């Protein structure tokens, strides 16, 4: 069974640009959540989707947005990139039926903003 | 407010030593779930254990053991006879029923030296 797939693995952008990251969950998983990981900050919750609906959202500015498609694949978009957006963005999937399921993580997308 | 604190930023031990990683959590909810995840250099977080707030039984799995104490709001993780392959960043996380949001600590980097 394939794991959670995130693309691209690495991304370099400049300030002001926008970026779209993609996540394909494990087959059968309907919940996808996104986390930002920076040194010293740990993982910060961005948002969670289940069956194309956002069920929760973290404390990030509106420049961060996401969506989920009918096949459960998800994308997150960051507009008007800032230097502080440089981070590892992790996607996690779960079956989604219960709010305390274990998460399966992808290897992440390392975003560098210059 | 919910919070997870991992006060140990980095720990170095020599192979075969025992090591305990500390995790202290805060929540006002009576129903909550605690997790430990391991992040090896590849970046992909791997689930280790989940505990609910009603089950304070300690658990042992091979060289790993967990000590959950509600009285001190702690969920500590011990590795017995550490090995070089245990080198990774370990995260403690908390979620409460219905939020679909996981609060992670800042992680503890464990280095096991040969």
Short mmCIF file of C-alpha atoms in Angstrom, two decimals:
data_model
loop_
_atom_site.label_atom_id
_atom_site.label_comp_id
_atom_site.label_asym_id
_atom_site.label_seq_id
_atom_site.Cartn_x
_atom_site.Cartn_y
_atom_site.Cartn_z
CA UNK A 1 0.00 0.00 0.00
CA UNK A 2 1.51 3.31 -1.05
CA UNK A 3 2.14 5.88 1.66
CA UNK A 4 1.33 9.57 1.68
CA UNK A 5 2.92 11.26 -1.31
CA UNK A 6 3.87 14.90 -1.34
CA UNK A 7 5.12 16.81 -4.35
CA UNK A 8 7.39 18.50 -4.99
CA UNK A 9 10.02 17.43 -2.47
CA UNK A 10 11.92 20.72 -2.69
CA UNK A 11 10.89 24.15 -3.84
CA UNK A 12 12.71 27.45 -4.09
CA UNK A 13 10.70 30.62 -4.55
CA UNK A 14 11.26 34.34 -4.17
CA UNK A 15 9.35 36.77 -2.00
CA UNK A 16 6.00 37.79 -3.41
CA UNK A 17 5.50 34.66 -5.48
CA UNK A 18 2.86 32.08 -4.80
CA UNK A 19 3.24 28.34 -4.45
CA UNK A 20 1.03 25.25 -4.58
CA UNK A 21 1.92 22.05 -2.76
CA UNK A 22 0.26 18.72 -3.43
CA UNK A 23 -0.58 15.75 -1.23
CA UNK A 24 -1.95 12.34 -2.16
CA UNK A 25 -3.21 10.43 0.87
CA UNK A 26 -3.12 6.72 1.46
CA UNK A 27 -5.81 4.95 -0.53
CA UNK A 28 -9.04 4.89 1.46
CA UNK A 29 -8.06 7.77 3.73
CA UNK A 30 -10.50 10.66 3.55
CA UNK A 31 -8.89 13.09 5.97
CA UNK A 32 -5.91 15.20 5.03
CA UNK A 33 -4.24 17.70 7.32
CA UNK A 34 -1.33 20.06 6.79
CA UNK A 35 1.39 21.16 9.19
CA UNK A 36 4.21 23.65 8.98
CA UNK A 37 7.47 22.57 10.62
CA UNK A 38 10.18 25.09 11.44
CA UNK A 39 13.25 24.68 13.67
CA UNK A 40 12.36 25.48 17.26
CA UNK A 41 8.63 25.77 16.57
CA UNK A 42 7.77 22.15 16.07
CA UNK A 43 4.74 21.36 13.95
CA UNK A 44 2.08 24.03 13.60
CA UNK A 45 -1.39 22.99 12.42
CA UNK A 46 -2.55 24.66 9.21
CA UNK A 47 -5.86 22.98 8.33
CA UNK A 48 -7.70 19.69 8.05
CA UNK A 49 -10.04 18.46 5.33
CA UNK A 50 -12.47 15.60 5.20
CA UNK A 51 -14.60 14.81 2.15
CA UNK A 52 -13.75 18.17 0.59
CA UNK A 53 -14.81 20.12 3.70
CA UNK A 54 -12.49 22.01 5.98
CA UNK A 55 -13.19 20.88 9.53
CA UNK A 56 -10.61 22.97 11.32
CA UNK A 57 -8.10 25.70 10.64
CA UNK A 58 -5.02 26.87 12.48
CA UNK A 59 -3.88 30.39 13.26
CA UNK A 60 -2.26 31.30 9.98
CA UNK A 61 -2.90 34.35 7.81
CA UNK A 62 -5.31 34.18 4.91
CA UNK A 63 -2.37 33.83 2.51
CA UNK A 64 -2.44 30.14 3.43
CA UNK A 65 -5.29 28.24 1.88
CA UNK A 66 -6.10 24.69 0.97
CA UNK A 67 -8.59 22.46 -0.70
CA UNK A 68 -9.43 18.83 -1.07
CA UNK A 69 -10.68 17.10 -4.16
CA UNK A 70 -13.26 14.35 -4.51
CA UNK A 71 -10.49 11.73 -4.72
CA UNK A 72 -9.18 12.98 -1.33
CA UNK A 73 -6.04 14.50 -2.83
CA UNK A 74 -5.28 17.88 -1.34
CA UNK A 75 -3.42 21.02 -2.26
CA UNK A 76 -2.30 23.93 -0.18
CA UNK A 77 -1.49 27.33 -1.59
CA UNK A 78 0.57 30.14 -0.16
CA UNK A 79 0.26 33.49 -1.86
CA UNK A 80 2.56 36.49 -1.60
CA UNK A 81 5.37 34.48 -0.08
CA UNK A 82 7.41 35.93 2.79
CA UNK A 83 10.86 34.91 4.01
CA UNK A 84 9.25 33.52 7.16
CA UNK A 85 7.27 31.01 5.11
CA UNK A 86 10.43 28.97 4.59
CA UNK A 87 9.67 25.67 6.25
CA UNK A 88 9.00 21.97 5.82
CA UNK A 89 5.32 21.50 4.98
CA UNK A 90 4.00 18.14 6.06
CA UNK A 91 0.83 16.47 4.95
CA UNK A 92 -0.83 13.73 6.97
CA UNK A 93 -3.73 11.46 6.19
CA UNK A 94 -6.07 9.28 8.21
CA UNK A 95 -9.28 7.40 7.67
CA UNK A 96 -11.10 10.41 9.07
CA UNK A 97 -13.98 8.73 10.83
CA UNK A 98 -12.75 9.52 14.33
CA UNK A 99 -11.07 12.66 15.70
CA UNK A 100 -8.22 10.85 17.42
CA UNK A 101 -6.88 8.57 14.73
CA UNK A 102 -3.20 8.11 14.20
CA UNK A 103 -1.81 10.18 11.39
CA UNK A 104 0.28 8.91 8.50
CA UNK A 105 2.73 11.53 7.30
CA UNK A 106 4.40 12.21 4.00
CA UNK A 107 8.07 13.16 3.73
CA UNK A 108 7.14 16.81 3.28
CA UNK A 109 7.87 19.63 0.88
CA UNK A 110 10.86 21.76 1.84
CA UNK A 111 10.04 25.33 0.81
CA UNK A 112 12.77 27.94 0.69
CA UNK A 113 11.80 31.56 0.13
CA UNK A 114 14.63 33.84 -1.02
CA UNK B 1 -5.76 26.64 25.76
CA UNK B 2 -4.02 23.45 24.81
CA UNK B 3 -0.29 23.10 24.90
CA UNK B 4 2.42 20.46 24.73
CA UNK B 5 5.83 21.15 26.20
CA UNK B 6 8.96 19.15 25.46
CA UNK B 7 11.57 20.95 27.50
CA UNK B 8 14.47 18.83 26.29
CA UNK B 9 15.65 20.24 22.99
CA UNK B 10 18.45 17.76 22.42
CA UNK B 11 19.74 14.71 24.27
CA UNK B 12 22.92 12.76 23.54
CA UNK B 13 23.52 9.31 24.98
CA UNK B 14 25.94 6.51 24.36
CA UNK B 15 24.60 3.33 22.85
CA UNK B 16 23.00 0.94 25.37
CA UNK B 17 22.16 3.72 27.81
CA UNK B 18 18.54 4.24 28.84
CA UNK B 19 16.98 7.58 27.99
CA UNK B 20 13.71 9.26 28.96
CA UNK B 21 12.02 11.92 26.85
CA UNK B 22 9.70 14.22 28.78
CA UNK B 23 6.32 15.52 27.67
CA UNK B 24 4.02 17.80 29.66
CA UNK B 25 0.61 18.74 28.34
CA UNK B 26 -2.13 21.24 29.15
CA UNK B 27 -5.80 20.92 28.34
CA UNK B 28 -9.10 21.65 30.05
CA UNK B 29 -10.88 18.86 28.23
CA UNK B 30 -11.54 15.70 30.17
CA UNK B 31 -11.36 13.56 27.05
CA UNK B 32 -8.11 13.81 25.17
CA UNK B 33 -5.54 11.69 23.41
CA UNK B 34 -1.78 11.75 23.58
CA UNK B 35 0.65 10.53 20.95
CA UNK B 36 4.33 10.02 20.35
CA UNK B 37 5.80 10.23 16.87
CA UNK B 38 9.34 9.62 15.64
CA UNK B 39 10.88 11.68 12.84
CA UNK B 40 14.01 10.08 11.35
CA UNK B 41 16.30 12.06 9.02
CA UNK B 42 14.08 11.16 6.05
CA UNK B 43 11.50 13.57 7.46
CA UNK B 44 8.47 11.30 7.59
CA UNK B 45 6.90 11.18 11.05
CA UNK B 46 6.10 7.68 12.23
CA UNK B 47 3.41 6.91 14.81
CA UNK B 48 4.66 5.18 17.96
CA UNK B 49 1.79 5.17 20.46
CA UNK B 50 -1.59 6.66 21.36
CA UNK B 51 -3.06 6.97 24.85
CA UNK B 52 -6.50 8.22 25.87
CA UNK B 53 -7.18 10.21 29.01
CA UNK B 54 -9.10 7.38 30.64
CA UNK B 55 -6.31 4.86 30.44
CA UNK B 56 -3.39 5.51 32.73
CA UNK B 57 -1.88 2.09 32.33
CA UNK B 58 1.76 2.23 31.43
CA UNK B 59 2.75 0.43 28.26
CA UNK B 60 5.83 -1.43 27.19
CA UNK B 61 6.65 -2.39 23.63
CA UNK B 62 10.04 -4.00 23.26
CA UNK B 63 12.66 -1.45 24.26
CA UNK B 64 10.06 1.34 24.40
CA UNK B 65 7.90 2.20 27.40
CA UNK B 66 5.53 5.03 28.20
CA UNK B 67 4.55 6.50 31.55
CA UNK B 68 1.26 8.42 31.56
CA UNK B 69 0.47 10.35 34.76
CA UNK B 70 -2.61 12.56 34.82
CA UNK B 71 -1.67 13.95 38.23
CA UNK B 72 1.37 15.65 36.71
CA UNK B 73 -0.02 16.00 33.16
CA UNK B 74 2.92 14.08 31.81
CA UNK B 75 3.37 11.39 29.19
CA UNK B 76 7.03 10.39 29.23
CA UNK B 77 8.75 8.03 26.85
CA UNK B 78 11.67 5.79 27.79
CA UNK B 79 13.99 3.90 25.46
CA UNK B 80 15.87 1.10 27.16
CA UNK B 81 19.28 0.07 25.86
CA UNK B 82 19.30 2.73 23.16
CA UNK B 83 20.64 2.00 19.71
CA UNK B 84 22.08 4.22 16.98
CA UNK B 85 18.91 3.62 14.93
CA UNK B 86 16.93 5.37 17.66
CA UNK B 87 18.55 8.65 16.65
CA UNK B 88 15.71 10.90 15.50
CA UNK B 89 13.50 13.75 16.58
CA UNK B 90 10.65 12.64 18.82
CA UNK B 91 7.40 14.56 19.06
CA UNK B 92 4.68 14.38 21.66
CA UNK B 93 1.21 15.45 20.51
CA UNK B 94 -2.24 16.09 21.96
CA UNK B 95 -5.71 16.13 20.45
CA UNK B 96 -9.14 16.50 21.96
CA UNK B 97 -12.37 14.98 20.80
CA UNK B 98 -13.97 16.74 17.86
CA UNK B 99 -11.20 19.17 16.94
CA UNK B 100 -9.38 17.12 14.26
CA UNK B 101 -6.37 19.18 15.22
CA UNK B 102 -3.19 17.87 16.79
CA UNK B 103 -1.03 20.06 19.00
CA UNK B 104 2.60 19.06 18.77
CA UNK B 105 5.46 19.83 21.09
CA UNK B 106 8.65 21.33 19.69
CA UNK B 107 10.32 17.94 19.63
CA UNK B 108 13.37 16.39 21.28
CA UNK B 109 16.34 15.49 19.12
CA UNK B 110 17.90 12.27 20.36
CA UNK B 111 21.44 11.40 19.32
CA UNK B 112 22.66 7.93 20.16
CA UNK B 113 26.40 7.65 19.81
CA UNK B 114 28.12 4.39 19.00
#
